[in-house]
Amino acid sequence: MAKYKIAWLPGDGIGKDVLDAAQIVLDKAELDAEYIHGDVGWEFWRTEGEPLPQRTVDMMKTTRCAMFGAITSKPKTVADQELIPELHNKGYVYRSPIVRLRQLFDLYICKRPCKAYPGNPLNYKDGVNFVIFRENTEDLYSGLEFNRIPPDMLKIKGMEHVSPDAAISIKVNTPKGCERIIEAAFEFTKSEKRKKVTCVHKANVVRASDGLFLEIFNKVAQRYPTVEADDANVDSLCQWLLKKPFNYDVLVAPNLYGDIISDLCAQMVGGLGFGSSGNIGNNYALFEPTHGSAPKYAGMYKVNPIATILAAKMMLEWLGETDAAQRVESAVEQVIKEGRVRTYDLGGDASTLDMAHAVAEKI
Ligand code: NAI
Ligand code: MG
């Protein structure tokens, strides 16, 4: 029997292309694992009305962790959804399966390393190396949304001036949710011998929910006297990140701000082809590239698989296979530095699988 059972969830679009690439690398690293395919994505919503079938969730519960490609979320708004004939009158409300998976498995940490590998022509500045800890289960992504405000809410003091045709999305930050992500960021900083944690918020305006996040940050920081702690408003942070990227080390943020700064930071270290993501809970974890399903490149084996290979490397670390993880990262480093095999985003014409084989050869 294999040492690990891993759920393998390619999803839509380029999800399969990039997971095929990760498989080549994991096989070369000789991970002793059985990979179990799971259905997820747009296709299953179209045919079954369920982008995350229960059978997939049940299968995942028998595994140690998961690798995820990407999914296509076609309806951008509830009104869009009503235009899709397959769904008309079925009463389904589309919810992104990846957001649901994070909540179902309580994967409260979204860890996103942003590291500039030397030789990457897309690096904003060589040497950028920070890690984002994004809260992954609550905030504006809690799913508490109404496209017409429920009339009872209008009875709440202070709400009487809200127009009854308002749409409303509720931002929920709980003390427990704030504390566990902030603690994870400090623990990581301490154990990796990094120096500083920066709290990302907008507490000067969003006083209740972001105020709580900042308050808890200040409280947790006191428990880590050897780690430097500071905080920044999310808007001003964006300009500081570009102006003085070397001032940042570990960033901790509520869900939405974490999502946004992740893409900004991914761009600083080579774009979406380099952004990897670990969704981590106490008992389960799911690893994925931060990019989406890039439908126009689906099945063309054209996109850069490095983000997904780095996600697989993070999975190896999480499993405790640190030696294999280091070999994968050092292989990626060498391929980037040599610059002989490059996908289109890096100015080359290598395919997704060429790049994966180039990495595998160095392992
Ligand atoms: P996207 O990330 O899929 O693609 C945007 C553009 O970035 C692509 O057209 C391509 O030019 C570039 N790109 C993305 N991945 C790349 C790679 N590995 N190598 C080289 N270039 C790459 O974002 P978009 O177009 O906004 O969304 C497409 C679909 O993906 C939507 O349905 C969206 O909802 C979904 N999505 C899913 C996510 C997930 O599964 N976690 C995350 C983000 C978007
Ligand atoms: Mg995102």
Coordinates of C-alpha atoms and ligand atoms in Angstrom, one line a residue:
M1 CA 0.0 0.0 0.0
A2 CA 1.2 3.5 -0.8
K3 CA 2.3 5.7 2.1
Y4 CA -0.1 8.5 1.2
K5 CA -3.5 8.8 -0.5
I6 CA -3.8 12.1 -2.3
A7 CA -7.0 13.5 -3.8
W8 CA -6.3 14.7 -7.4
L9 CA -8.7 17.4 -8.5
P10 CA -7.8 18.9 -11.9
G11 CA -11.1 20.8 -12.3
D12 CA -11.5 22.9 -15.5
G13 CA -9.5 24.5 -18.2
I14 CA -5.8 24.4 -17.7
G15 CA -6.3 22.6 -14.4
K16 CA -5.6 19.3 -16.1
D17 CA -2.5 20.6 -18.0
V18 CA -0.8 21.9 -14.8
L19 CA -1.7 18.9 -12.7
D20 CA -0.2 16.5 -15.4
A21 CA 3.0 18.5 -15.1
A22 CA 3.0 18.3 -11.3
Q23 CA 2.5 14.5 -11.6
I24 CA 5.7 14.2 -13.6
V25 CA 7.6 16.0 -10.9
L26 CA 6.1 14.1 -8.0
D27 CA 6.8 10.8 -9.7
K28 CA 10.4 11.8 -10.3
A29 CA 10.7 12.8 -6.6
E30 CA 9.5 9.3 -5.9
L31 CA 6.7 10.3 -3.6
D32 CA 5.1 7.0 -2.4
A33 CA 1.5 8.0 -3.1
E34 CA -1.7 6.8 -4.6
Y35 CA -3.5 9.6 -6.4
I36 CA -7.3 9.4 -6.5
H37 CA -9.1 11.4 -9.2
G38 CA -12.1 13.6 -8.0
D39 CA -14.8 15.3 -10.1
V40 CA -15.1 19.1 -9.5
G41 CA -15.9 22.1 -11.6
W42 CA -18.1 23.7 -14.1
E43 CA -18.9 20.6 -16.1
F44 CA -20.5 18.9 -13.0
W45 CA -22.5 22.0 -12.3
R46 CA -23.8 22.0 -15.9
T47 CA -24.7 18.4 -15.9
E48 CA -25.5 17.7 -12.2
G49 CA -26.2 21.1 -10.8
E50 CA -23.4 20.6 -8.4
P51 CA -19.8 21.8 -9.0
L52 CA -18.6 19.9 -6.0
P53 CA -20.4 16.5 -6.0
Q54 CA -20.8 14.8 -2.6
R55 CA -18.9 11.8 -3.9
T56 CA -15.8 14.0 -4.3
V57 CA -16.1 15.3 -0.7
D58 CA -16.5 11.7 0.5
M59 CA -13.5 10.5 -1.4
M60 CA -11.4 13.4 -0.1
K61 CA -12.3 12.4 3.4
T62 CA -10.4 9.1 2.8
T63 CA -7.2 11.0 1.7
R64 CA -4.4 12.8 3.5
C65 CA -4.5 15.9 1.4
A66 CA -5.4 17.2 -2.1
M67 CA -3.8 18.7 -5.2
F68 CA -6.2 21.1 -7.0
G69 CA -5.9 22.6 -10.6
A70 CA -8.4 25.3 -11.1
I71 CA -12.1 25.8 -11.8
T72 CA -14.1 28.0 -14.1
S73 CA -16.7 30.1 -12.4
K74 CA -18.9 31.1 -15.3
P75 CA -21.6 33.1 -13.6
K76 CA -20.0 36.3 -12.4
T77 CA -23.3 37.6 -10.8
V78 CA -26.6 36.1 -9.7
A79 CA -28.2 37.8 -12.7
D80 CA -25.7 36.1 -15.0
Q81 CA -26.6 32.8 -13.5
E82 CA -30.2 33.3 -14.5
L83 CA -29.2 33.7 -18.1
I84 CA -27.7 30.2 -18.2
P85 CA -30.5 28.0 -19.7
E86 CA -29.3 24.8 -18.0
L87 CA -29.9 26.4 -14.6
H88 CA -32.9 28.4 -15.3
N89 CA -35.6 27.7 -12.7
K90 CA -33.5 25.0 -11.0
G91 CA -33.1 27.4 -8.1
Y92 CA -29.4 26.6 -7.7
V93 CA -27.2 29.3 -6.4
Y94 CA -23.7 28.8 -7.7
R95 CA -21.0 28.9 -5.1
S96 CA -17.3 28.5 -6.0
P97 CA -16.3 24.9 -5.1
I98 CA -12.8 26.1 -4.0
V99 CA -14.3 28.5 -1.5
R100 CA -16.6 25.8 -0.3
L101 CA -13.8 23.3 0.0
R102 CA -11.8 25.7 2.2
Q103 CA -14.8 26.1 4.5
L104 CA -15.9 22.4 4.5
F105 CA -12.4 21.2 5.5
D106 CA -11.8 24.2 7.7
L107 CA -8.6 25.1 5.7
Y108 CA -8.2 28.4 7.5
I109 CA -4.7 29.2 6.4
C110 CA -4.0 30.2 2.9
K111 CA -0.2 30.3 2.6
R112 CA 1.2 32.1 -0.4
P113 CA 5.0 32.3 -0.8
C114 CA 6.2 35.1 -3.1
K115 CA 9.8 34.4 -4.0
A116 CA 11.8 35.8 -6.9
Y117 CA 13.9 33.0 -8.4
P118 CA 17.0 34.5 -9.8
G119 CA 17.1 34.5 -13.6
N120 CA 13.4 34.9 -14.0
P121 CA 13.1 37.7 -16.6
L122 CA 9.7 38.6 -15.1
N123 CA 11.0 39.4 -11.6
Y124 CA 10.1 42.9 -10.5
K125 CA 13.2 42.9 -8.4
D126 CA 15.5 40.1 -7.6
G127 CA 15.5 39.1 -4.0
V128 CA 11.8 39.7 -3.2
N129 CA 10.9 37.0 -0.8
F130 CA 7.8 37.3 1.4
V131 CA 5.0 35.0 2.5
I132 CA 1.4 35.9 2.7
F133 CA -0.9 34.3 5.3
R134 CA -4.5 34.9 4.1
E135 CA -7.4 34.1 6.3
N136 CA -9.3 31.6 4.3
T137 CA -12.8 30.8 5.7
E138 CA -14.6 34.1 6.7
D139 CA -14.5 37.8 6.0
L140 CA -16.4 38.9 2.9
Y141 CA -16.2 35.3 1.6
S142 CA -18.4 33.9 4.3
G143 CA -21.2 33.4 1.7
L144 CA -23.7 35.6 3.7
E145 CA -25.0 37.5 0.7
F146 CA -28.4 38.7 -0.3
N147 CA -29.2 40.3 -3.7
R148 CA -32.1 42.1 -2.0
I149 CA -31.6 43.1 1.6
P150 CA -33.9 40.9 3.9
P151 CA -36.7 43.3 5.2
D152 CA -36.0 42.3 8.8
M153 CA -32.5 43.7 8.5
L154 CA -33.9 47.1 7.8
K155 CA -35.4 47.1 11.3
I156 CA -31.9 47.2 12.8
K157 CA -31.0 50.5 14.3
G158 CA -29.0 52.5 11.8
M159 CA -30.3 50.6 8.8
E160 CA -33.4 52.6 8.3
H161 CA -31.8 54.7 5.6
V162 CA -30.6 51.8 3.5
S163 CA -32.6 51.5 0.3
P164 CA -34.7 48.3 0.3
D165 CA -33.4 47.3 -3.1
A166 CA -29.8 47.2 -1.8
A167 CA -27.7 44.1 -2.3
I168 CA -25.7 43.2 0.7
S169 CA -22.7 41.0 1.4
I170 CA -21.7 40.5 5.1
K171 CA -18.1 40.7 6.2
V172 CA -17.7 38.3 9.2
N173 CA -14.6 38.3 11.3
T174 CA -14.7 36.1 14.4
P175 CA -12.2 36.4 17.3
K176 CA -11.3 32.7 16.7
G177 CA -10.9 33.1 13.0
C178 CA -8.6 36.1 13.4
E179 CA -6.6 34.6 16.2
R180 CA -5.8 31.3 14.5
I181 CA -4.5 32.8 11.2
I182 CA -2.5 35.5 13.0
E183 CA -1.0 32.9 15.3
A184 CA -0.1 30.7 12.3
A185 CA 1.7 33.7 10.7
F186 CA 3.7 34.3 13.9
E187 CA 4.5 30.6 14.4
F188 CA 5.8 30.4 10.9
T189 CA 7.9 33.5 11.2
K190 CA 9.5 32.3 14.4
S191 CA 10.1 28.7 13.2
E192 CA 11.5 29.9 9.8
K193 CA 13.7 32.5 11.6
R194 CA 12.1 35.3 9.7
K195 CA 12.0 38.8 11.2
K196 CA 8.7 40.5 10.9
V197 CA 4.9 40.1 10.6
T198 CA 2.8 42.9 9.0
C199 CA -0.9 43.0 9.6
V200 CA -2.9 44.1 6.6
H201 CA -6.2 45.9 7.3
K202 CA -8.4 48.9 6.8
A203 CA -9.3 49.4 10.4
N204 CA -9.4 53.2 10.1
V205 CA -12.6 52.9 8.0
V206 CA -13.9 49.3 8.5
R207 CA -13.7 49.7 12.2
A208 CA -15.7 46.7 13.5
S209 CA -14.4 43.7 11.6
D210 CA -11.0 45.0 10.6
G211 CA -10.7 46.7 13.9
L212 CA -11.1 43.3 15.6
F213 CA -8.5 41.8 13.3
L214 CA -6.0 44.5 14.2
E215 CA -6.8 44.3 17.9
I216 CA -6.2 40.5 18.0
F217 CA -3.0 41.0 16.0
N218 CA -1.6 43.4 18.6
K219 CA -2.6 40.9 21.4
V220 CA -1.0 37.9 19.7
A221 CA 2.2 39.9 18.8
Q222 CA 2.8 40.4 22.5
R223 CA 3.3 36.6 22.8
Y224 CA 6.1 36.8 20.2
P225 CA 8.6 39.3 21.6
T226 CA 11.4 38.2 19.3
V227 CA 9.3 38.9 16.2
E228 CA 8.9 42.4 14.9
A229 CA 5.2 43.4 14.4
D230 CA 3.8 46.2 12.4
D231 CA 0.6 47.0 10.5
A232 CA -0.6 48.9 7.4
N233 CA -3.8 50.0 5.7
V234 CA -4.2 47.8 2.7
D235 CA -4.3 50.6 0.2
S236 CA -1.1 52.3 1.4
L237 CA 0.5 48.9 1.7
C238 CA 0.0 48.3 -2.1
Q239 CA 2.2 51.3 -2.9
W240 CA 4.7 50.4 -0.2
L241 CA 5.0 46.9 -1.5
L242 CA 6.1 48.3 -4.9
K243 CA 8.2 51.0 -3.5
K244 CA 10.0 49.1 -0.8
P245 CA 9.4 45.4 -1.2
F246 CA 12.4 44.5 0.9
N247 CA 10.6 46.0 4.0
Y248 CA 8.2 43.1 4.0
D249 CA 8.7 39.6 5.3
V250 CA 5.5 37.9 6.4
L251 CA 2.1 39.5 5.8
V252 CA -1.1 38.4 7.5
A253 CA -4.5 39.6 6.1
P254 CA -8.2 39.0 6.2
N255 CA -9.6 37.0 3.3
L256 CA -10.4 39.6 0.7
Y257 CA -7.3 41.8 1.2
G258 CA -5.2 38.6 1.2
D259 CA -6.7 37.5 -2.1
I260 CA -5.9 40.9 -3.7
I261 CA -2.4 41.4 -2.4
S262 CA -1.6 37.8 -3.4
D263 CA -2.1 38.6 -7.1
L264 CA -0.1 41.8 -6.8
C265 CA 2.8 40.0 -5.1
A266 CA 2.6 37.1 -7.6
Q267 CA 3.1 39.6 -10.3
M268 CA 6.3 40.9 -8.5
V269 CA 7.8 37.4 -8.7
G270 CA 6.9 36.4 -12.3
G271 CA 3.2 36.5 -12.6
L272 CA 0.5 33.9 -12.1
G273 CA 2.8 31.2 -13.5
F274 CA 4.7 31.5 -10.2
G275 CA 2.0 31.9 -7.6
S276 CA 1.4 28.8 -5.5
S277 CA -1.0 28.4 -2.6
G278 CA -1.4 26.0 0.3
N279 CA -4.9 25.9 1.9
I280 CA -4.1 24.4 5.3
G281 CA -6.2 23.3 8.3
N282 CA -5.4 21.3 11.4
N283 CA -6.3 18.0 9.8
Y284 CA -6.3 18.5 6.0
A285 CA -4.6 20.6 3.3
L286 CA -5.2 21.4 -0.3
F287 CA -2.5 22.7 -2.6
E288 CA -3.1 24.7 -5.8
P289 CA -1.7 27.4 -8.1
T290 CA -3.3 30.8 -7.4
H291 CA -4.2 31.3 -11.0
G292 CA -7.6 30.3 -12.5
S293 CA -8.6 28.0 -15.4
A294 CA -7.4 30.3 -18.2
P295 CA -10.1 28.8 -20.5
K296 CA -8.4 30.1 -23.7
Y297 CA -5.4 27.9 -23.1
A298 CA -7.3 24.8 -21.9
G299 CA -5.8 21.5 -23.1
M300 CA -3.1 23.3 -25.1
Y301 CA -0.3 22.4 -22.7
K302 CA 1.0 25.9 -23.1
V303 CA 0.8 27.6 -19.7
N304 CA 3.6 27.7 -17.1
P305 CA 3.4 24.8 -14.6
I306 CA 5.8 26.2 -12.1
A307 CA 3.1 27.6 -9.8
T308 CA 1.6 24.1 -9.6
I309 CA 5.0 22.4 -9.2
L310 CA 5.7 24.9 -6.3
A311 CA 2.3 24.0 -4.8
A312 CA 3.3 20.3 -5.0
K313 CA 6.6 21.3 -3.3
M314 CA 4.6 22.9 -0.5
M315 CA 2.5 19.7 -0.2
L316 CA 5.7 17.7 0.2
E317 CA 6.8 20.0 3.0
W318 CA 3.4 19.7 4.7
L319 CA 3.6 15.9 4.5
G320 CA 7.0 16.1 6.2
E321 CA 8.9 15.0 3.0
T322 CA 11.3 17.9 3.4
D323 CA 14.1 16.3 1.5
A324 CA 11.9 15.7 -1.6
A325 CA 10.5 19.3 -1.2
Q326 CA 14.0 20.7 -1.3
R327 CA 15.0 18.7 -4.3
V328 CA 12.0 19.9 -6.2
E329 CA 12.6 23.6 -5.3
S330 CA 16.3 23.4 -6.2
A331 CA 15.3 21.8 -9.5
V332 CA 12.9 24.7 -10.2
E333 CA 15.7 27.2 -9.2
Q334 CA 18.1 25.6 -11.7
V335 CA 15.6 25.5 -14.6
I336 CA 14.7 29.2 -14.1
K337 CA 18.3 30.2 -13.7
E338 CA 19.5 28.4 -16.8
G339 CA 16.5 29.8 -18.8
R340 CA 16.8 27.3 -21.6
V341 CA 13.3 25.9 -21.1
R342 CA 10.7 28.6 -20.9
T343 CA 7.0 28.7 -21.5
Y344 CA 5.4 31.5 -23.4
D345 CA 4.9 33.8 -20.4
L346 CA 8.7 33.8 -19.9
G347 CA 9.3 34.5 -23.6
G348 CA 9.9 30.9 -24.7
D349 CA 8.0 28.3 -26.6
A350 CA 8.4 25.3 -24.4
S351 CA 5.2 23.4 -23.5
T352 CA 3.8 22.8 -20.0
L353 CA 5.2 19.3 -20.1
D354 CA 8.6 20.3 -21.5
M355 CA 9.0 22.5 -18.5
A356 CA 7.9 19.7 -16.1
H357 CA 10.4 17.3 -17.7
A358 CA 13.1 19.9 -17.4
V359 CA 12.4 20.3 -13.7
A360 CA 12.1 16.5 -13.3
E361 CA 15.5 15.9 -14.9
K362 CA 17.2 18.0 -12.3
I363 CA 15.7 16.1 -9.3
Ligands
NAI1 P1 -6.8 33.1 -14.9 O1 -5.8 33.1 -13.8 O2 -7.5 31.9 -15.3 O3 -6.1 33.6 -16.2 C1 -5.7 35.0 -16.5 C2 -4.6 35.1 -17.5 O4 -3.4 34.8 -16.8 C3 -4.6 34.0 -18.5 O5 -5.4 34.3 -19.6 C4 -3.2 33.8 -18.9 O6 -2.8 34.9 -19.7 C5 -2.5 34.1 -17.5 N1 -2.2 32.8 -16.8 C6 -2.9 32.2 -15.9 N2 -2.3 31.1 -15.5 C7 -1.1 31.0 -16.2 C8 0.0 30.1 -16.2 N3 0.0 29.0 -15.4 N4 1.0 30.4 -17.0 C9 1.0 31.4 -17.8 N5 0.0 32.3 -17.9 C10 -1.0 32.1 -17.0 O7 -7.9 34.3 -14.5 P2 -9.2 34.7 -15.2 O8 -9.1 34.8 -16.7 O9 -9.7 35.9 -14.5 O10 -10.3 33.6 -14.8 C11 -10.6 32.4 -15.6 C12 -11.5 31.5 -14.9 O11 -10.8 31.0 -13.7 C13 -12.7 32.2 -14.3 O12 -13.8 31.4 -14.5 C14 -12.4 32.4 -12.8 O13 -13.5 32.4 -12.0 C15 -11.6 31.2 -12.5 N6 -10.7 31.3 -11.4 C16 -10.5 30.2 -10.6 C17 -9.6 30.1 -9.6 C18 -9.4 28.9 -8.9 O14 -9.8 27.8 -9.3 N7 -8.8 28.9 -7.7 C19 -8.8 31.3 -9.2 C20 -9.0 32.5 -10.1 C21 -9.9 32.4 -11.2
MG2 MG -7.4 35.1 -6.3

